[in-house]
mmCIF file of C-alpha atoms in Angstrom:
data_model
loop_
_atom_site.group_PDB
_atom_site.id
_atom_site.type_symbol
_atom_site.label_atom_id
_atom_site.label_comp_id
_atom_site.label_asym_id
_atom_site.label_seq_id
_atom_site.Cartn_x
_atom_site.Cartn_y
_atom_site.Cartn_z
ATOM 1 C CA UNK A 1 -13.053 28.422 3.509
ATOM 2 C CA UNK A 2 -13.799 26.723 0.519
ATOM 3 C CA UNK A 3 -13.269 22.655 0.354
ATOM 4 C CA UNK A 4 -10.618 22.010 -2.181
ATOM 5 C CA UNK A 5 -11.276 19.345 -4.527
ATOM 6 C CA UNK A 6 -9.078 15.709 -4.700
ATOM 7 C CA UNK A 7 -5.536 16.504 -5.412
ATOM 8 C CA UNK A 8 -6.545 19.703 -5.445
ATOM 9 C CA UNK A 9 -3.534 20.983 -2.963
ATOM 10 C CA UNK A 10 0.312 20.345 -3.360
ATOM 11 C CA UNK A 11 -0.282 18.369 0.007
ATOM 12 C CA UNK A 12 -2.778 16.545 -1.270
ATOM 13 C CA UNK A 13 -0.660 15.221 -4.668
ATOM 14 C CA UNK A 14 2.636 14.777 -2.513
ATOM 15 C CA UNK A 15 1.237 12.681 -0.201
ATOM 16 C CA UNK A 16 -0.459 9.876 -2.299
ATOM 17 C CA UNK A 17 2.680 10.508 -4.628
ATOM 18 C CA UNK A 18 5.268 9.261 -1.791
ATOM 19 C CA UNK A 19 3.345 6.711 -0.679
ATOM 20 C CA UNK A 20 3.160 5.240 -4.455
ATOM 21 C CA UNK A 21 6.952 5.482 -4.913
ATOM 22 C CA UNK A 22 8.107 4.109 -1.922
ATOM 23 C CA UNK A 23 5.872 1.020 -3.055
ATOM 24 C CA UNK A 24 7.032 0.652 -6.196
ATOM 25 C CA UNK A 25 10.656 1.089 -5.010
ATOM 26 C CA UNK A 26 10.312 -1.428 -1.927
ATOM 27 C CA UNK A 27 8.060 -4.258 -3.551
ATOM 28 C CA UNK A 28 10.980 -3.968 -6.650
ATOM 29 C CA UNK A 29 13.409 -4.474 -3.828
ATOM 30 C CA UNK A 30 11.233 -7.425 -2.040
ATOM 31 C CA UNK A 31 10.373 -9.061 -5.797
ATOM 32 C CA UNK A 32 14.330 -9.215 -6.473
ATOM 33 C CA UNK A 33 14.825 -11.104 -3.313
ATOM 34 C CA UNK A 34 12.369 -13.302 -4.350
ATOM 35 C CA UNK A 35 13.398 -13.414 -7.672
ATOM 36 C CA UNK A 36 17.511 -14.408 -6.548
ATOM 37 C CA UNK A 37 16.551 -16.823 -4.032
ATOM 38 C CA UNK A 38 14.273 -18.520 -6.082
ATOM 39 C CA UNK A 39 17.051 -19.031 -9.148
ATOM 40 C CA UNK A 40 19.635 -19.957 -6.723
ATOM 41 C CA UNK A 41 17.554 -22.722 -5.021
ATOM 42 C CA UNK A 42 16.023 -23.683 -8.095
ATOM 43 C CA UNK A 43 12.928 -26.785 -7.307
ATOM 44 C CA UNK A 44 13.841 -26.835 -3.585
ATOM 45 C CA UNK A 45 12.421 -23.270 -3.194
ATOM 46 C CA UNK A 46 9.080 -24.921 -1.605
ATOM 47 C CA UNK A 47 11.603 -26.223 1.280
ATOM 48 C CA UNK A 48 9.736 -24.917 4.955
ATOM 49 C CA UNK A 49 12.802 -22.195 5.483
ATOM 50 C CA UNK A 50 11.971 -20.363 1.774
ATOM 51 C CA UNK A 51 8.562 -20.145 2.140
ATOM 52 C CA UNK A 52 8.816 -16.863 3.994
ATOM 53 C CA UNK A 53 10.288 -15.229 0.862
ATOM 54 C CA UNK A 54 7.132 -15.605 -1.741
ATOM 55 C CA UNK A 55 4.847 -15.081 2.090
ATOM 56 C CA UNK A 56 6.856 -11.739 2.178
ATOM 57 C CA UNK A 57 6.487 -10.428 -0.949
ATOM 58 C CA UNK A 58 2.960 -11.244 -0.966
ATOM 59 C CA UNK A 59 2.667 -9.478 2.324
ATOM 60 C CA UNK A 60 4.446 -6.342 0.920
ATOM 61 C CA UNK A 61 2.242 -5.856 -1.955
ATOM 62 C CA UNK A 62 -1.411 -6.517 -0.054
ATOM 63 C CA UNK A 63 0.153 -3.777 2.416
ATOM 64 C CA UNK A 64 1.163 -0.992 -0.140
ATOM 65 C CA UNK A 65 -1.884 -2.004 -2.511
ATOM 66 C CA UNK A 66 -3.858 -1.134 0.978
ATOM 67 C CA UNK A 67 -2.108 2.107 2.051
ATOM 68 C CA UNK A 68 -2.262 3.511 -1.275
ATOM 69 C CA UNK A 69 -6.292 2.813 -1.047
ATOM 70 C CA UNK A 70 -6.692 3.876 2.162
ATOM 71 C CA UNK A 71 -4.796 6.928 1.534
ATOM 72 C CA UNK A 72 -6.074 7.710 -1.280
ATOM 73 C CA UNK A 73 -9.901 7.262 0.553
ATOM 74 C CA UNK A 74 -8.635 9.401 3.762
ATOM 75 C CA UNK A 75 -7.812 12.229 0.924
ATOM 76 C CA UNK A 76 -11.487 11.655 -0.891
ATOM 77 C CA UNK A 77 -13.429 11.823 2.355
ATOM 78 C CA UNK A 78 -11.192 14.904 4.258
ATOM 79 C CA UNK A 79 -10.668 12.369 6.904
ATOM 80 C CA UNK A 80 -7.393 13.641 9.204
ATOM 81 C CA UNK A 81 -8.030 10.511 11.714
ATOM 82 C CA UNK A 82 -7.574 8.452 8.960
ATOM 83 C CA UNK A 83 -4.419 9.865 7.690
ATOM 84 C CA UNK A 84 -3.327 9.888 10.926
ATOM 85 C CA UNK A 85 -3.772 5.752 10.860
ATOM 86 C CA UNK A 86 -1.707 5.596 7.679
ATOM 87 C CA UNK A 87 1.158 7.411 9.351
ATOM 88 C CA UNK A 88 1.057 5.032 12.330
ATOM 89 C CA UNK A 89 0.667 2.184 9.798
ATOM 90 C CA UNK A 90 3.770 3.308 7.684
ATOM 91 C CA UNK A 91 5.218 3.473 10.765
ATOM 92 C CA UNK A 92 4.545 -0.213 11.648
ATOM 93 C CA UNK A 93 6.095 -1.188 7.494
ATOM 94 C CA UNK A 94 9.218 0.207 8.975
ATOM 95 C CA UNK A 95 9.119 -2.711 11.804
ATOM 96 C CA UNK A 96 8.013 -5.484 9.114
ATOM 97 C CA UNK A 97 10.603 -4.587 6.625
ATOM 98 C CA UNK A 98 13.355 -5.015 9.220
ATOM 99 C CA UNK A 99 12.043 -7.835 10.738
ATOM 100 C CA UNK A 100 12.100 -9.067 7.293
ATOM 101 C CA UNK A 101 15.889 -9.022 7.033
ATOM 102 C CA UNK A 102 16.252 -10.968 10.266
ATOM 103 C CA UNK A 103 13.877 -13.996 9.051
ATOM 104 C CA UNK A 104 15.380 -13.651 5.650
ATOM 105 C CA UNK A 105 18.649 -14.460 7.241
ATOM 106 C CA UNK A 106 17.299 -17.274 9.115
ATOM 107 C CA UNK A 107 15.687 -19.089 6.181
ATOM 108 C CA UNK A 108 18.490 -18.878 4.129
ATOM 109 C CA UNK A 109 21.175 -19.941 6.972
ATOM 110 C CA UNK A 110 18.792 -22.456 8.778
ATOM 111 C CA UNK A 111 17.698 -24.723 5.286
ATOM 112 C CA UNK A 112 18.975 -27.910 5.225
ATOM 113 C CA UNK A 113 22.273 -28.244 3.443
ATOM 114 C CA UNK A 114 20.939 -29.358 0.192
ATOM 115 C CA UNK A 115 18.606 -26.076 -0.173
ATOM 116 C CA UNK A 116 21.278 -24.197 -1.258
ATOM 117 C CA UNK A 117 25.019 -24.624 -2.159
ATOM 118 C CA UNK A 118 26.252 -21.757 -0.449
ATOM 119 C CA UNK A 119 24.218 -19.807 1.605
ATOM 120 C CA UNK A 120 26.665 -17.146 2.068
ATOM 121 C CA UNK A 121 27.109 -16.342 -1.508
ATOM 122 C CA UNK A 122 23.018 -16.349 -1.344
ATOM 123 C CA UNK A 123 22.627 -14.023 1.738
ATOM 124 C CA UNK A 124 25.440 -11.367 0.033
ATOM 125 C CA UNK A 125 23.554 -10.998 -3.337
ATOM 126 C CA UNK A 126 19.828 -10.076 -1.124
ATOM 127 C CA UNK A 127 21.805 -8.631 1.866
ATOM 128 C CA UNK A 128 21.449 -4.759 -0.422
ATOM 129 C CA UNK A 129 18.072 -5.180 -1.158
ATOM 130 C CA UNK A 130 16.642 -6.001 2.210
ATOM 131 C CA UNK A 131 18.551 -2.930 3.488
ATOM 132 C CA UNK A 132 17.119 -0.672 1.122
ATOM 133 C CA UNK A 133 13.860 -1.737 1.836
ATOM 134 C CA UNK A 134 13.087 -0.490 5.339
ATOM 135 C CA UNK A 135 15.466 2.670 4.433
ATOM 136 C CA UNK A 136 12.472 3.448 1.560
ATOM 137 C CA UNK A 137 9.997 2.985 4.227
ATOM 138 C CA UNK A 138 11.471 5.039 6.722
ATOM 139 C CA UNK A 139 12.575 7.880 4.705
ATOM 140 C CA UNK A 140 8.975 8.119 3.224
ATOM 141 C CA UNK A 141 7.812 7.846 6.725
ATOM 142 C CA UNK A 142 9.312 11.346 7.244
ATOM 143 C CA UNK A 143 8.384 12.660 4.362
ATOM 144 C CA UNK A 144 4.014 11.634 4.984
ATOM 145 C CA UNK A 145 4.730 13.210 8.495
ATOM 146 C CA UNK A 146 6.082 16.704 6.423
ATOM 147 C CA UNK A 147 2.468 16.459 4.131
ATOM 148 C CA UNK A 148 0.230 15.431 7.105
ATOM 149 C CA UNK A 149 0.788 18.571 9.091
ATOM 150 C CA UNK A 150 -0.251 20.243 6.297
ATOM 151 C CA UNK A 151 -2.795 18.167 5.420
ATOM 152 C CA UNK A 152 -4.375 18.796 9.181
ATOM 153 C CA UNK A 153 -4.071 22.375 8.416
ATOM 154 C CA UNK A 154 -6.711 21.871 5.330
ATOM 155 C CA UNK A 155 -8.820 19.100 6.750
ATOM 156 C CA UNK A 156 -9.000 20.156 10.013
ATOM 157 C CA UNK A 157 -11.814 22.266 9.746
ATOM 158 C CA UNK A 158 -13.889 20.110 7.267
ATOM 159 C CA UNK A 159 -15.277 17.968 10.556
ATOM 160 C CA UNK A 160 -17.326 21.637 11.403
ATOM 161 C CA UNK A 161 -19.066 21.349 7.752
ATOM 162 C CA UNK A 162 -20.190 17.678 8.719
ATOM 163 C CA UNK A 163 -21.353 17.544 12.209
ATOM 164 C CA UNK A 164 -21.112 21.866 13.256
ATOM 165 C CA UNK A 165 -19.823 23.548 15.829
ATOM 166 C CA UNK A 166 -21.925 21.486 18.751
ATOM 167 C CA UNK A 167 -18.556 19.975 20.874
ATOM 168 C CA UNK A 168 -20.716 16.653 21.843
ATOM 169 C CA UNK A 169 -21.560 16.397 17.922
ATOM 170 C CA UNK A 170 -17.941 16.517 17.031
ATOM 171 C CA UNK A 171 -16.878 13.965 19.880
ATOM 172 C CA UNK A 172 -19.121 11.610 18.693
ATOM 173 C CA UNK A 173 -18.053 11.694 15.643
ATOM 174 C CA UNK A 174 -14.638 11.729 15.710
ATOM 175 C CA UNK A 175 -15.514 8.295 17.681
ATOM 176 C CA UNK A 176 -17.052 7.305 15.148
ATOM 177 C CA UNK A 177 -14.395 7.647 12.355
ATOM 178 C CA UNK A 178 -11.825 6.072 14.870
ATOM 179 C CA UNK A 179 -14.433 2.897 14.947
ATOM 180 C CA UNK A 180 -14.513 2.617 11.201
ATOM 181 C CA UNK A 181 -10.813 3.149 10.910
ATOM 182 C CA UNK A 182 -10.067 0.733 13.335
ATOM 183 C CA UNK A 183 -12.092 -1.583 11.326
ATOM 184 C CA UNK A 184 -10.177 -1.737 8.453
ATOM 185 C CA UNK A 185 -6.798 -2.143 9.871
ATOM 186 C CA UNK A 186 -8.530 -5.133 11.855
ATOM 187 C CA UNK A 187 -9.264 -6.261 8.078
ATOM 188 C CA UNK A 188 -5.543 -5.572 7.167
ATOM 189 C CA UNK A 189 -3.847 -7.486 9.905
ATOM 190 C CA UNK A 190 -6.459 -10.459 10.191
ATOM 191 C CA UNK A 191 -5.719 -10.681 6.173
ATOM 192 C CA UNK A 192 -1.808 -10.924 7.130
ATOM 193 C CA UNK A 193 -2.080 -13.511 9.983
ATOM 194 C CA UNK A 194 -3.964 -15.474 7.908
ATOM 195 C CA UNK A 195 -1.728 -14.954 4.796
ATOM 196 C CA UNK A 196 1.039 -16.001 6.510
ATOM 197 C CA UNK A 197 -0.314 -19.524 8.210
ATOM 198 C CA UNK A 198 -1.595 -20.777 4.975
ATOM 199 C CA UNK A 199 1.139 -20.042 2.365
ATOM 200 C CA UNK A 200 4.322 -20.293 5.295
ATOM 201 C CA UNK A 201 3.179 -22.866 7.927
ATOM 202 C CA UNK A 202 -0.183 -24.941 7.824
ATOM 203 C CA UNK A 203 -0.107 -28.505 6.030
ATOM 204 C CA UNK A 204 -3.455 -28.416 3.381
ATOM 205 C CA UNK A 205 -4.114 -31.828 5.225
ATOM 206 C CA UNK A 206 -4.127 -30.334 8.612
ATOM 207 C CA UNK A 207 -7.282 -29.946 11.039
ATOM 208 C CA UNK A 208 -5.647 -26.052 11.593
ATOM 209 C CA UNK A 209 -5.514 -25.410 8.294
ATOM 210 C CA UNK A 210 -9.605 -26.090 7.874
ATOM 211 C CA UNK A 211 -10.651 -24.028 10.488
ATOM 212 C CA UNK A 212 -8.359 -21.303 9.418
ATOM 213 C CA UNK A 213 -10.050 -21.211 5.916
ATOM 214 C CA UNK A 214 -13.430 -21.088 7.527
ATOM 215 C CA UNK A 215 -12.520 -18.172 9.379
ATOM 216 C CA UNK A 216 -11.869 -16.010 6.627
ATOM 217 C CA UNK A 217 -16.028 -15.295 5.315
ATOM 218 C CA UNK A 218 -17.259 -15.477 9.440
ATOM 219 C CA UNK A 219 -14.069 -12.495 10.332
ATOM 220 C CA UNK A 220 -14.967 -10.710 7.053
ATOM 221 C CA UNK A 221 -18.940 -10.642 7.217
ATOM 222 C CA UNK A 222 -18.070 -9.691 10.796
ATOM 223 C CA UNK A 223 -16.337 -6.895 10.140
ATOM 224 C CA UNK A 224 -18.752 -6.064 6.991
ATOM 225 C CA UNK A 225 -21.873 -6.029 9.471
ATOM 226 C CA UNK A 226 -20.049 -3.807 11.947
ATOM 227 C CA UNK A 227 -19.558 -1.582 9.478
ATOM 228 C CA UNK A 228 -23.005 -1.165 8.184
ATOM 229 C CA UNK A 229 -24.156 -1.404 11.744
ATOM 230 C CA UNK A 230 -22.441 1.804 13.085
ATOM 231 C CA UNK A 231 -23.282 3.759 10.279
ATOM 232 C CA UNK A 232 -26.785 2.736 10.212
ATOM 233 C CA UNK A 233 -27.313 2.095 13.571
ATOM 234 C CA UNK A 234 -28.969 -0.999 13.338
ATOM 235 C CA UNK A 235 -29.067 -1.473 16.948
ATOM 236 C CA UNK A 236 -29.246 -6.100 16.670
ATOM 237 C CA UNK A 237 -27.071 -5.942 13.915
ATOM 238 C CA UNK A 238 -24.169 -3.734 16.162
ATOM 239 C CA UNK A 239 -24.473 -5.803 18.987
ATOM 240 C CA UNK A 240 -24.158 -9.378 17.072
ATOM 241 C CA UNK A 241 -21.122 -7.964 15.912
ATOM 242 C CA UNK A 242 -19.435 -6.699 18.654
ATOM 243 C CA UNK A 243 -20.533 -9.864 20.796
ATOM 244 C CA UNK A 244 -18.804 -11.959 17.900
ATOM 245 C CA UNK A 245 -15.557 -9.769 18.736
ATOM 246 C CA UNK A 246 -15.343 -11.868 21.795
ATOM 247 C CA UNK A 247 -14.502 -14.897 20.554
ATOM 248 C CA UNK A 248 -12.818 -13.527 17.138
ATOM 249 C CA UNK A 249 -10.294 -12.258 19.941
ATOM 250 C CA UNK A 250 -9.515 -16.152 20.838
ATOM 251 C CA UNK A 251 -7.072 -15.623 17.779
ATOM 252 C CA UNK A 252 -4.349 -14.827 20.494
ATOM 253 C CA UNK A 253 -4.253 -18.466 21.448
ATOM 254 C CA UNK A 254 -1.522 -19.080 18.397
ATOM 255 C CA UNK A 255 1.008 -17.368 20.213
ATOM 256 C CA UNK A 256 1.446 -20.569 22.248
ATOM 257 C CA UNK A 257 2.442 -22.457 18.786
ATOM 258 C CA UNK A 258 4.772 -20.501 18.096
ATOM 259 C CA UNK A 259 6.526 -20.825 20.814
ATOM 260 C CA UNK A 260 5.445 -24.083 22.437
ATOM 261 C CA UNK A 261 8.364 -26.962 21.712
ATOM 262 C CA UNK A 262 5.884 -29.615 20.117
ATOM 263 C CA UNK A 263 5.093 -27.035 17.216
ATOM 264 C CA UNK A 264 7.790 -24.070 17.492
ATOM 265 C CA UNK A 265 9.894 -25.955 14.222
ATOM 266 C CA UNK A 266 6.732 -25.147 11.831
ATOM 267 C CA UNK A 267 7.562 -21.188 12.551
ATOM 268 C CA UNK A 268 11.061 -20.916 12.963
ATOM 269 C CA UNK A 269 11.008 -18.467 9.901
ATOM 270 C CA UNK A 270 8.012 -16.635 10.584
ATOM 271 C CA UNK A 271 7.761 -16.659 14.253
ATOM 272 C CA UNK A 272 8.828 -13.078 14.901
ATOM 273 C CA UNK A 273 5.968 -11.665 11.940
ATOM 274 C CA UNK A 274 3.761 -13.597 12.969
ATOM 275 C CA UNK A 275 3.966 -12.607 16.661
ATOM 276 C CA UNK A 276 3.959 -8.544 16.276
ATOM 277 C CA UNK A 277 1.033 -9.637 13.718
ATOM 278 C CA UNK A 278 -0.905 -11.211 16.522
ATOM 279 C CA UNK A 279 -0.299 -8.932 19.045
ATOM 280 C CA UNK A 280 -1.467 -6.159 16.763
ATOM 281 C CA UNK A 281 -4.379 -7.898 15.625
ATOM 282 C CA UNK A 282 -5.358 -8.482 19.288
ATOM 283 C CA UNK A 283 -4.896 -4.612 20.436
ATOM 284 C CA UNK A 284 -6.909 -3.383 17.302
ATOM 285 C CA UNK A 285 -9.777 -5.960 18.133
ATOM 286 C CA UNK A 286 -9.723 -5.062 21.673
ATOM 287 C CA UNK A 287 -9.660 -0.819 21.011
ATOM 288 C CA UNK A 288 -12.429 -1.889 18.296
ATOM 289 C CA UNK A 289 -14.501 -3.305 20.764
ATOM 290 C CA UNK A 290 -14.028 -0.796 23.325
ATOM 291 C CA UNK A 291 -14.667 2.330 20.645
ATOM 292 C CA UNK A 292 -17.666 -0.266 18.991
ATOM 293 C CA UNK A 293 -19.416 0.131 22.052
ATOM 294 C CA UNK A 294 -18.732 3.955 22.837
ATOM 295 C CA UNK A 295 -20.168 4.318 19.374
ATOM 296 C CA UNK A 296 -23.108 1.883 19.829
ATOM 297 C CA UNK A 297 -24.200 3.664 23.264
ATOM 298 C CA UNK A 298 -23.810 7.245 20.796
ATOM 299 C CA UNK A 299 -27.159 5.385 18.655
ATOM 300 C CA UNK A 300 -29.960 7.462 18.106
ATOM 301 C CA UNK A 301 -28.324 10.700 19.501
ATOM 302 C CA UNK A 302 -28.829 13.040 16.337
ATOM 303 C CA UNK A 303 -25.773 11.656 14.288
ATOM 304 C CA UNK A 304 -27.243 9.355 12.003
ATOM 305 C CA UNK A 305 -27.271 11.955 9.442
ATOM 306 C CA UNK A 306 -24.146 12.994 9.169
ATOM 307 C CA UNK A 307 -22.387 9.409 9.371
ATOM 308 C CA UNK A 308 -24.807 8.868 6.331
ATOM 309 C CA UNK A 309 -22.911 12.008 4.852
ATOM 310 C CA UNK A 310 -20.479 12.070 2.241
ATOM 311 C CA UNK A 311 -18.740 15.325 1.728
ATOM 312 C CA UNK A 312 -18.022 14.806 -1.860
ATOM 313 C CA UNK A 313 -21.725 13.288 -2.867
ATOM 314 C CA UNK A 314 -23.238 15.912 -0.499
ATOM 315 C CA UNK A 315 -23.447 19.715 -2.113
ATOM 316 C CA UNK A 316 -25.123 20.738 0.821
ATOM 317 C CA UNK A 317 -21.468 21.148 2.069
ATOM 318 C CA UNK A 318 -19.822 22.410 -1.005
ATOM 319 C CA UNK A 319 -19.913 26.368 -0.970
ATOM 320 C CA UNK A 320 -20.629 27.390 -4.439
ATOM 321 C CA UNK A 321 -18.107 29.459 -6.553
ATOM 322 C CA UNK A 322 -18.188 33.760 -5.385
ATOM 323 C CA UNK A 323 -15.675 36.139 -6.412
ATOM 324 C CA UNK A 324 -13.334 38.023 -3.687
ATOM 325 C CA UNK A 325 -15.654 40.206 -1.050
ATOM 326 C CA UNK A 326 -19.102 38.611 -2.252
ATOM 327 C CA UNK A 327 -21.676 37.222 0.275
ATOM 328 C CA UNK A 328 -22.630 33.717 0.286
ATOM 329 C CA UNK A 329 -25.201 31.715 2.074
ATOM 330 C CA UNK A 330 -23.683 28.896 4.004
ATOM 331 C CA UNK A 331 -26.331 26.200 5.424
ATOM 332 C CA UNK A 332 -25.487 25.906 9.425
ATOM 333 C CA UNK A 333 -26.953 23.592 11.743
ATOM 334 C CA UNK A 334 -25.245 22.012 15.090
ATOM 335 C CA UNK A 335 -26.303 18.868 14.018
ATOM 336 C CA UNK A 336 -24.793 18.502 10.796
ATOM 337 C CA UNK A 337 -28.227 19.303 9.024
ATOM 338 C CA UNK A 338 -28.670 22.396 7.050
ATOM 339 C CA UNK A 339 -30.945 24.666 8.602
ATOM 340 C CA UNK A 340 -31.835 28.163 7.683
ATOM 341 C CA UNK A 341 -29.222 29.922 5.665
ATOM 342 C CA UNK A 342 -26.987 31.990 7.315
ATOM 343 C CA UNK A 343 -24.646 34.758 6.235
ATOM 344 C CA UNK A 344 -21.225 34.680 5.772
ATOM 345 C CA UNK A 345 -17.905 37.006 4.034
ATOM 346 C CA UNK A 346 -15.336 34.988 3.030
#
């Protein structure tokens, strides 16, 4: 079978198509919230309970800007585990956007009296919007689970062409693409925690605030290093990284703000976000570690070449043009590495 180029397939062009309209139709929906609440409250819009509005927006557009790349990456590099993590992370939109409408609903009703001159009046004009939002999500949802089967259909081969038909070659690294898509929704998620305590609920003058703005290069290098680690296999570099996961895990200690009664005020319009963000965070840093290590105990096994492989820099892979019934020579090798040519009829 021949390898289809980008947007080559009706599959291929639906998918990245739905996710870019449902983002364009939900971050319209999320920007007129922001937009209505903003000219109703006018210069008391930086009050504690409307700072989850412009924190939600900005959430919704890092999250489709970041679907729409990795989606459009998973369709570049044929990678089905990948798409497979975009349908689980649409899935997880659908939860955000209707959390969204609860803490919307709080902000507005829980402001103090002079935020707003009537916060019913307020809460009907947005009430539309916020319910079209996760309806958008969700209906795209089942659309991207239509394309994906087919998508698996035309991918699911493409892992043979990498790695070959060996079944320990292929379990490796399948683990492997699970690490370094793990990685990246750890980037995703650590992005929206972080997002969220600096523009919704940390004081600039706060000792919390600091520490959380010199955690952003040390969780990003982190996750750069592990990244060039596993597909290098620099043996000191993987397991710096994956010993800093340890304490990068620590993160989890926030859920006691958010609930404790000396500090639970400063998230009373974030808390629930901010929780299923956390949690998240922590179960994607904990499978990351636990795959990380899989992966790091897989060094020096024969796979190095084809995790330095890239099907669409890589012609070795790319069977060159033959009209119906002609014979073509496809490199084979159960490593991933072209040996002798072998024969095949397509």
């Amino acid at each position: 079978m021949a390898v289809e180029p980008l947007f080559g397939t009706r599959a291929q062009k639906a998918f990245i198509i739905t996710i870019a309209i449902q983002a364009v139709v939900v971050v319209t929906m999320v920007a007129l919230t922001f937009g209505m609440v903003q000219a109703d409250v006018g210069t008391t819009f930086t009050e504690l309970g409307y700072k989850t509005l412009p924190c939600y927006l900005a959430l919704f557009i890092l999250a489709e800007i970041f679907e729409l790349a990795m989606a459009f990456d998973a369709l570049r590099l044929r990678n089905i585990i990948q798409l497979m993590g975009i349908v689980l992370f649409h899935g997880a939109l659908i939860v955000f956007s209707a959390l969204q409408f609860h803490e919307t609903h709080v902000a507005i009703f829980n402001c103090e009296p002079y935020c707003v001159t009537d916060p019913n009046q307020l809460w009907n004009k947005v009430e539309r919007f916020l319910i079209v939002a996760p309806c958008i999500v969700a209906a795209s949802w089942l659309f991207l689970l239509f394309w994906i089967k087919q998508l698996y259909a035309e991918f699911g081969w493409v892992i043979f062409h990498v790695v070959g038909a060996n079944p320990k070659f292929k379990s490796m690294y399948q683990f492997y693409q699970i690490f370094i898509c793990l990685l990246k929704f750890d980037f995703f998620c650590f992005v929206g925690v972080t997002m969220q305590l600096l523009i919704v609920v940390l004081s600039k003058d706060s000792a919390e605030f600091g520490v959380t703005i010199a955690a952003i290069p040390v969780v990003l290098l982190l996750l750069a290093g592990c990244t060039r680690a596993v597909k290098h296999e620099v043996k000191w570099l993987m397991a710096i990284s994956l010993t800093l996961m340890l304490p990068a895990m620590s993160y989890l200690y926030k859920l006691d703000r958010f609930y404790a009664p000396s500090s639970k005020a400063q998230y009373v319009s974030t808390r629930a976000t901010l929780t299923v963000f956390t949690v998240v965070a922590f179960l994607l840093l904990s499978a990351s570690l636990v795959i990380g290590i899989k992966c790091f105990l897989d060094f020096d096994k024969g796979l190095y070449e084809s995790k330095a492989h890239d099907l669409n820099r890589d012609s070795r892979y790319l069977p060159t043009p033959k009209t119906p019934g002609e014979m073509s020579e496809v490199p084979y090798s159960p490593g991933g590495a072209p040996l002798q040519p072998q024969i095949s009829i397509e």
